[in-house]
Amino acid sequence: MNQANHSRFPAWSPRALLRNRAFLTVAIVILVWVVAGFAKPGFGSYGHLRYLLELAAVIGLVAIGQTYVVIAGGIDLSVGAIVTVSAVGVPLVALSGDGSGTFAVLIILVAATSIGFLNGLGVAYLRIHPMIMTLAMATFLQGVLILIAGGTAISAQNPLLAWLGNARIIGIPAGVLLWAVVSGAALAVLHATPFGARLYALGANPLASALSGINVQATTMAVYAVSGLAAGLAGVLILGMNGQGYVGIGDPYLLASIAAVVLGGTSILGGSGSYAGTIPGAILLVTITALITVVNASAGWRSILFGSLILLLLLLSGRESQRR
Amino acid sequence: MSSMIRTGDDRLYWRVQGERNRGLMGLFAVVAAFLALYAYLFPGLLSVAGVSKFAQSWLPLALVAMAQAILMLTGGISLAIGATVSLGAVIAATTMSGYFGVAGGIVAVSASGLVIGALCGVIAIRLRLPAIIVTLAASFIIGGLALLILPRPGGAIPGWFSDLLAGNTPAALVLVFLVALLWKLYLATPLGLSLYAAGENPVGAYRAGVPVDAARIAAYAISGLLSTLAGLFIAAQTGSGDPVIGQAFTLNSIAAAVLGGVGFLGGRGTMRGAIAGSLLLSVMINVMFFLGFPPVAQYVAQGLIIIGAVALPQLTARFRRRP
Amino acid sequence: MTPQAIIKANGLSKSFFGNPVLQNVSIALEPGRIHALLGENGAGKSTLINLLSGALAPDGGEIEIDGRSHRRLTPSEARRAGIAVVQQELSLTSDLSIAENIGLGAYPRRFGLIDYKALARKAREVCDLVGLEENLSTPVGDLPLGRRQMVEIAKALFRKPRILVLDEPTSSLSAHEAQTLTRLLQRLRAEGTAILYISHRLNEVMRLCEHVTVLKDGKVTADRSLQGVDAAGLVRLMVGRDPGDLFPHWTPSPERQTIVEVTGFSSGLLRDIDLEIKRGEILGLGGLVGQGQEDLLLGLYGALPASARRAVFNNVAGLPSSVSRANALGLAYVPADRKREGLHLIHSIAWNMMLPDFGKARGLSRRDPAAERKLATELADRLSIKGDLTRQVQALSGGNQQKVALAKWMPADPPILLLNDPTRGVDVETKREIYVLLRRFAAQGKAIVLSSSDTPELVHLCDRVAVMREGGIAALLEREKISEEAIVAAAMGAEAAKVAA
Amino acid sequence: AAKCIKGDRKAPYTIGWANIYSVPTWMKQTEGTIAAEVEELKKKGLVDKLVITDAQGDANVQIQQIQSMIDADVDAIILIAGSSTAPARVVADACAKGIAVINFDSLVDTDEVTAKINTDSNEWGDTAAKWLIAELGGKGKILVLNGPAGISVSDDRRKGANAALAANPGIEILAETNTAYNVAPAQEAVTSLLFAHPEINGILSLGGALSAGAILAMDKQGRPMVPITGENARQFLELWKEKGLKSWATMQPNWLGAFATYTAVQALEGKDVPAFVKVPLPVIDNSNIDGYLARAKDFPADGYIFSPYDQKLFDELLAAK
Ligand SMILES: Nc1ncnc2c1ncn2[C@@H]1O[C@H](COP(=O)(O)OP(=O)(O)OP(=O)(O)O)[C@@H](O)[C@H]1O
Ligand SMILES: [Mg+2]
Ligand SMILES: [Mg+2]
């Protein structure tokens, strides 16, 4: 029996590791760090790498939701707007008697989750294509932002956020720690729960999933809600790190989150991939950005270099396996 | 066994065209309603000048919607559309008033679009890299090129050419029809029609003798061409070049295509749908203006209109559908 | 005098990721002969034809066409040599029309453009050959599975092949369509076409073919004339030992209590149907393809909007409103189109088997990998699915894919099984296993609804057969009345009436 | 009469504001000054309606919206251009129709407008560079932070600094960045640059949010503060005070919006207005920063503390040649 079981579930092999996108992406990150560290003194310093991780934490958090959504066969174009809404929103809901600021953060996270949930509702019940639904939601949120932002003096005097943005625990920035904890949870949910399995099912073949008794609607709504929550969390973190939110603060995270997901080996077509690849994907992205920043060249050349680097690294980290 | 030509067989092409309208009637109705509303709010629309001006603002979006749709039909997507539009505009504005003149400029713009598109296609398809991230990288490279050519807005388009394309003539409308016609012509070629098969079922298409890779790379090239031509038109319309003018077109082209029922996984959708989608996005802006919406309402309404335009036909078709 | 072979494969071998799938396989196709290629699921038949048509490159060996040998045959060379392959609905594009699909890759041109007039004419010719009456402009996506298969065949004929390869062409065809195909093949044979025919329906093979090549585990175990071979002999060739009866002995189940009852049931095509399903029975659904069999199954399963004046499922009143609800009521459904509706091709075999459980379990509970592996291994053993269970399902042969689609419901032990053509593409041995399984389920008191395009299956397996026609039940045959003739007659009733009218 | 004005339009006027993007705080504040001005003018019976469009950052949409304003026959269009070239033709069309076109902040390369109103971006860069060079004594290593590439405003500010920088070979530019005029991207970029360059003596920043981002980056790394230029962004001014910096800032006053509205009505009323109104750059330095910060609470936290204005100021500006 054991013998049979073995042939049916072959043991893990080193060769499989080399075909693993997440692993390859990690290897590339390390490679880039080493090369850049030698080429640009200061780049590879501990402090800088730690800072890159802090930046990656924000992208990484947003990309949790994006990874989930993409695996489930969708895409979320509203994450940037949700990040902004939550970063701008926390001060607005600051309540007296909420000394630690926890309550304000919780309210914002609930709001962000609800926005995601609405996305899911549109996708699941109105059967609106996720791109259209989330793009429309992003537009909608812009309108909301005009209403809520900038009108009054808003600045974040929130102790919890200040801690999140600045504290170091045994030398590790609180934001990175938060990312690590949430990532652990995200990975566990993705790979060790039936909910995670449902995402893979949905992304690979929604029809077969429905006929197998998976509640497609509920799963869809849940996954977009998770995406909203993750973006909300990222918004809160970025507010903590910056001390202040502003309209447009979330804009860079839309394409960054998608890029991190795809660089990490998750198929944009859905059904396969893992957040394990997105993590190094996010780190890779901030690393390249930092690298380009320190190159002294005209804006045009920097842009060209950035694009070429992404292409090159993509070539290394592996190709999309052919899909039938 | 007799093989009698059956009624309708002789008009196969037109019947096929008719079938392709199915599923789009809802969108067509929404677009028509908006056009009617626009004409009601602004009766001046129903004049040569009115139509001309509206068509001018719509044409670039229609072109990029087509550029995106053709890729989506093959199962690809491009995030480089915006940058390619900018590049087209910049090349037009720097070449046309130079030695080679307007004709040389058109050639340069077209050639750069074809080449850049084909390159993206070759990289994405031959190297089997995911299109979305290849084109994201390409958008930086292409955008960088545009900045190198024209670091800040400038350049010039000869006045007569601007007036020809974007004066008080319905040239833009004619161009829309012309491009649509060329598209129909392309779809009537074996390579063109292969798009659908190559998008939906590449393995099967390959086995059936469809040059799958060629069809896809050609789609990328055409997409690049349409994008730079949109840039050329914008340059003519504005009389100059701007290295970041196209940025918004990336997402808008996707929105228009998806709104028009073009599927994300390849092989599903029609160009007429994408064009209708772009028309809706374009006319919506004017309608909201004439309804006097303040910015907040513009954003909110825009979101709702887009959702509504997709949801309504979906909901009505609901009962005929499988889960 | 034996005619010269048009195409010959000599010593072909092929392996995937180091697993040999074909080893030293030789085969020769002659004009005017229908050549059967038989073998169990996964024996390598499809792979062999992929080599013959240039879709895959062999690792070793060569292919000889008209005496010219090719080491590496490309698809276009193969096509030019006159080889056409009927894949199983694999190469159709749903948004294109029937005519455009038929001509795909070989469009008649005029000034570089597709000549739609010529296309219509030629497409109509081949459609007539295969009995496709539909409008040529109909998008293929609108057609039911069986019709799509006919389009696929028409597409092969469109190229006027000298060598026609058919990979399980009849597996989704109704008896009527299969007959059309039989006549067609006989005609092509008479015209001198070389035909390679893959099927798991041995009676067809017996009726049609003159010569057989049998593959077992990637090796040729027989290459001989079919003369003097009977069905049992064929099976013996394939499995290498004496076959038992294909169908298990039918015994009535003791329990015949009604478990599902619907009156005035409508869904999809179906209008106002009354039906009772009993524990311990296999209720067959027969008839031409697309007469509402699938709508009935899907409607009962909560996957298609349905209504009924009265409905009782497992003592609960009302129709299930959703699939999860249906599952909770004890229903399970195995779809016909396994690739689109049944399986997650990019996921592993084991993962696919766990799917209903993933749908049912509490979302954030913990998965138990050890238990999952154990269960998957058990299921695989039970349905003799061999090898590594972490392989993607798409790397399985068609028959084995079907087994996976069936296997995933077994752990739930549902009392009501809705099966839509469950033995499509399944080899005889496995078929037999499935039949035994179904009868055993019935004996255990489960209710089984079996929609099948394979009439013998209905005859030998079912307690009752409902023959469907135009969205209604044309006849409900009790055990003693069930025969191929009765089923076909009931199914054709409408056709006959139409012709008469 | 002023350019574009034909004299056939009578009060009360309909004013169209063709905004490029109304979501950023600077724009919201500007819209505030415009709305306030319109209220004033309504009281005088000069204006009856303000129509606002938002092109969502897309210069093409802005052209379309200006066209709609022409179609709707508004009396005046005030414009912040999304591109320095793109709206030129449609603006000329408006001008030809007798619509008063007042272009402020981001200007269009055309003369077919009633008036352009702006501070001088070249001068901005030039003064900033000179201040920094003087502060560094003509010698030192600096970073240059600039707004997005390909935009005239950022390009002009940067070009303005060129002459002064070239004249002082002792100043070494370690690196230049282009980011959106926002805190977070600037902070990111500067952080990386700080790691790459252990010695930095000054920062030439050509935008307020950029300066704030730079200070936050230095602060977080515990790097000593260096002289830095900036703009009237509230966050920057507060950081300046908090960290006790040596700084210099100027501004693009939000009341340019109100001023443009006022100018439009003046032109429609038949007054002659100059084709280009150069608004002097207000300077904030250690001498007057407290005055600005005293009013801080009246402005959004992520907004800009602009200098006070009144109609007298407007009249003076219009009168100056
Ligand atoms: N591309 C591939 N990658 C990996 N394994 C493959 C591939 N193609 C085929 N196989 C394996 O090769 C074997 C032969 O497959 P093939 O499809 O030829 O079988 P078959 O004889 O057609 O079976 P069936 O009767 O079920 O259709 C199977 O075990 C299958 O899993
Ligand atoms: Mg096979
Ligand atoms: Mg098979």
PDB file of N, CA, C and O and ligand atoms in Angstrom, chain C residues 45-47 167-168 397-398, ligand 2:
ATOM      1  N   LYS C  45      -3.266   5.151 -28.723  1.00  0.00           N
ATOM      2  CA  LYS C  45      -3.907   5.288 -30.032  1.00  0.00           C
ATOM      3  C   LYS C  45      -3.881   6.731 -30.521  1.00  0.00           C
ATOM      4  O   LYS C  45      -3.463   7.019 -31.644  1.00  0.00           O
ATOM      5  N   SER C  46      -4.351   7.613 -29.641  1.00  0.00           N
ATOM      6  CA  SER C  46      -4.396   9.010 -30.065  1.00  0.00           C
ATOM      7  C   SER C  46      -2.999   9.531 -30.350  1.00  0.00           C
ATOM      8  O   SER C  46      -2.787  10.317 -31.280  1.00  0.00           O
ATOM      9  N   THR C  47      -2.069   9.104 -29.534  1.00  0.00           N
ATOM     10  CA  THR C  47      -0.696   9.543 -29.756  1.00  0.00           C
ATOM     11  C   THR C  47      -0.213   9.071 -31.124  1.00  0.00           C
ATOM     12  O   THR C  47       0.427   9.822 -31.865  1.00  0.00           O
ATOM     13  N   ASP C 167     -10.829   9.369 -34.752  1.00  0.00           N
ATOM     14  CA  ASP C 167     -10.555   9.002 -33.365  1.00  0.00           C
ATOM     15  C   ASP C 167     -11.863   8.998 -32.590  1.00  0.00           C
ATOM     16  O   ASP C 167     -12.397  10.049 -32.247  1.00  0.00           O
ATOM     17  N   GLU C 168     -12.380   7.845 -32.352  1.00  0.00           N
ATOM     18  CA  GLU C 168     -13.641   7.668 -31.622  1.00  0.00           C
ATOM     19  C   GLU C 168     -14.735   8.579 -32.140  1.00  0.00           C
ATOM     20  O   GLU C 168     -15.308   9.377 -31.402  1.00  0.00           O
ATOM     21  N   SER C 397      -5.362   9.892 -21.127  1.00  0.00           N
ATOM     22  CA  SER C 397      -6.121   9.556 -22.329  1.00  0.00           C
ATOM     23  C   SER C 397      -7.596   9.785 -22.042  1.00  0.00           C
ATOM     24  O   SER C 397      -8.027   9.856 -20.890  1.00  0.00           O
ATOM     25  N   GLY C 398      -8.361   9.918 -23.123  1.00  0.00           N
ATOM     26  CA  GLY C 398      -9.765  10.282 -22.994  1.00  0.00           C
ATOM     27  C   GLY C 398     -10.542   9.370 -22.052  1.00  0.00           C
ATOM     28  O   GLY C 398     -11.314   9.837 -21.211  1.00  0.00           O
TER      29      GLY C 398
HETATM   30 MG    MG E   2      -7.336   8.607 -27.505  1.00  0.00          MG
END
